[in-house]
Structure formats: structure tokens, C-alpha cells
Amino acid sequence: KNEVEQSPQNLTAQEGEFITINCSYSVGISALHWLQQHPGGGIVSLFMLSSGKKKHGRLIATINIQEKHSSLHITASHPRDSAVYICAVRSYNTDKLIFGTGTRLQVFP
Amino acid sequence: NAGVMQNPRHLVRRRGQEARLRCSPMKGHSHVYWYRQLPEEGLKFMVYLQKENIIDESGMPKERFSAEFPKEGPSILRIQQVVRGDSAAYFCASSPGRTGGSYEQYFGPGTRLTVT
């Protein structure tokens, strides 16, 4: 079993829909990251969380440390949101990131 | 403030050749991380370096791979005698301090290595 699990693996939405991507992890962490990767592109850090909730524009990230679970929400989705969204955790014992396998999102107009 | 820079962006090598991937961290960052993304797979940690020191190389293959981050100049990931299975995207990230101190990692655009 992977230390970081994401769901769903693939997600298709119509423009304007509310999107939720989930991430569960099994290790003790000091922080959780949500990253975005466009096809053939680089990686952009969206959020770094250690507790609670963060919002940036149409993106909202939440984390529940007790349940070892985080969600990334996209409100009013747009075709330009189409990308792979990756959850990554930083364990207490090390500075390296452990990544989920990613959620491929396609938003159609 | 320029972001993390990697070069080359694309690299083609024949089997048996050497590949050298460079990463220049953001200004003021002294910590560098290398990650590998194999085709259709997730990202995996390779190595964590501070200037002139390897802090954690637990993700590095035991043979043919090495990394350095000298006092001056970029960090280098070196792959000797490349094989087809080394074809992947290699990303580096940098931070100003140990990320256990809640510093964020900033990613470069990646180097896409193709071994023919």
C-alpha cells in the first residue's frame, strides 16, 4: 500500500462544476503539499498545509491531521484547470517529499 | 528573483553515454532536492543536498547515479552509462532551509531525458 493515496485517479468535469480531489496518507507528517502539473510541463506548488484550510482564488485546500486526510477543491472549474494534481507529504523524520500518484483532471467547456 | 532553473530542458543520449543534468536553485536557497518521474508513474525522491553535502541519498539507485552541489555553481545529477530505463523527467527543487522548518520547496521546469 502506498504511503500517499489519491482519489480519484481520473476526473472529468464540465466547466463551472465544483471539483474535489482527495488525499489520504499513512505516515506522520510535518506538512502536506498540493502540486499542479500540466502535460509535459513543470510542477507548480499550489499549497503547503500543516493544519486547517487555505484558499487561493478558486482553489481551497483543507487538511485533517487526526484523520490523515486532505482535500483540494476547485470552485467554478475552467478548462485551464485541466492538469494533474499531486498530493505530497513531508514526513517528520526527513525533509524529502512522498508523492501520491496524481489525479488527472480534464475540464470541458 | 529568477526561479529554479534546470538545463538542459531536453536531453537525448544513446545507451552507454553519460548524462549531466544541472539545477540552479533560487537565489538565497542552499538546499536542493532531485526527483524523478518515470513515464506514466508518480514522482519519486532521489537525493537531498546542501552546499557541499549530501544529506539524504536514500532514493538514488546504487550504481551509475551521483549528485553534487558544490560551493560555487549549480547542483549536478550525473548518470553514467545510461540505459533505456533511465528515460524520465528529472525535477529539482530548492528551499532556503530545511523543509522540516516549514520552508517550501520550489520546483524547476524539469529535464526530460530520452535514452535511445
mmCIF file of C-alpha atoms in Angstrom, chain A residues 30-31 33 35 37-48 86 90 94-101 104, chain B residues 9 33 35 37 40-45 48 56 58 91 98-105 107-110 112:
data_model
loop_
_atom_site.group_PDB
_atom_site.id
_atom_site.type_symbol
_atom_site.label_atom_id
_atom_site.label_comp_id
_atom_site.label_asym_id
_atom_site.label_seq_id
_atom_site.Cartn_x
_atom_site.Cartn_y
_atom_site.Cartn_z
ATOM 1 C CA SER A 30 5.021 17.897 9.235
ATOM 2 C CA ALA A 31 3.344 19.323 6.119
ATOM 3 C CA HIS A 33 1.671 19.941 -0.384
ATOM 4 C CA LEU A 35 1.082 20.490 -6.653
ATOM 5 C CA GLN A 37 1.488 19.653 -13.334
ATOM 6 C CA HIS A 38 0.367 20.439 -16.872
ATOM 7 C CA PRO A 39 1.073 17.842 -19.599
ATOM 8 C CA GLY A 40 4.747 17.937 -20.493
ATOM 9 C CA GLY A 41 5.135 20.829 -18.112
ATOM 10 C CA GLY A 42 6.765 21.744 -14.884
ATOM 11 C CA ILE A 43 5.422 21.499 -11.384
ATOM 12 C CA VAL A 44 3.762 24.382 -9.599
ATOM 13 C CA SER A 45 3.233 24.379 -5.863
ATOM 14 C CA LEU A 46 -0.356 25.333 -5.058
ATOM 15 C CA PHE A 47 -0.469 24.953 -1.283
ATOM 16 C CA MET A 48 1.591 23.868 1.684
ATOM 17 C CA ILE A 86 -0.422 15.784 -6.980
ATOM 18 C CA ARG A 90 6.744 15.620 4.191
ATOM 19 C CA THR A 94 13.027 13.620 6.814
ATOM 20 C CA ASP A 95 12.855 16.598 4.506
ATOM 21 C CA LYS A 96 12.017 14.593 1.408
ATOM 22 C CA LEU A 97 8.560 14.586 -0.124
ATOM 23 C CA ILE A 98 6.490 11.419 -0.617
ATOM 24 C CA PHE A 99 4.133 11.774 -3.559
ATOM 25 C CA GLY A 100 0.736 10.421 -4.473
ATOM 26 C CA THR A 101 0.260 9.110 -7.997
ATOM 27 C CA ARG A 104 -5.685 13.721 -13.874
ATOM 28 C CA ARG B 9 15.275 21.074 -20.750
ATOM 29 C CA TYR B 33 16.272 18.115 -3.944
ATOM 30 C CA TYR B 35 13.122 13.907 -8.028
ATOM 31 C CA GLN B 37 9.237 10.944 -12.758
ATOM 32 C CA GLU B 40 3.201 7.131 -16.507
ATOM 33 C CA GLU B 41 4.441 6.975 -12.906
ATOM 34 C CA GLY B 42 4.479 9.326 -9.966
ATOM 35 C CA LEU B 43 7.347 11.425 -8.698
ATOM 36 C CA LYS B 44 9.974 9.758 -6.536
ATOM 37 C CA PHE B 45 12.582 11.329 -4.298
ATOM 38 C CA TYR B 48 18.715 15.891 -0.947
ATOM 39 C CA ASP B 56 19.869 12.084 2.150
ATOM 40 C CA SER B 58 18.122 7.099 0.073
ATOM 41 C CA PHE B 91 12.957 17.658 -11.472
ATOM 42 C CA ARG B 98 15.451 22.510 5.875
ATOM 43 C CA THR B 99 11.835 21.987 4.932
ATOM 44 C CA GLY B 100 11.239 20.482 8.346
ATOM 45 C CA GLY B 101 11.375 24.103 9.416
ATOM 46 C CA SER B 102 8.306 24.718 7.225
ATOM 47 C CA TYR B 103 10.211 26.157 4.282
ATOM 48 C CA GLU B 104 8.512 25.416 0.990
ATOM 49 C CA GLN B 105 10.205 23.652 -1.916
ATOM 50 C CA PHE B 107 10.347 23.264 -8.372
ATOM 51 C CA GLY B 108 12.270 23.759 -11.576
ATOM 52 C CA PRO B 109 10.815 23.048 -15.049
ATOM 53 C CA GLY B 110 12.487 19.651 -15.280
ATOM 54 C CA ARG B 112 13.385 15.333 -19.932
#
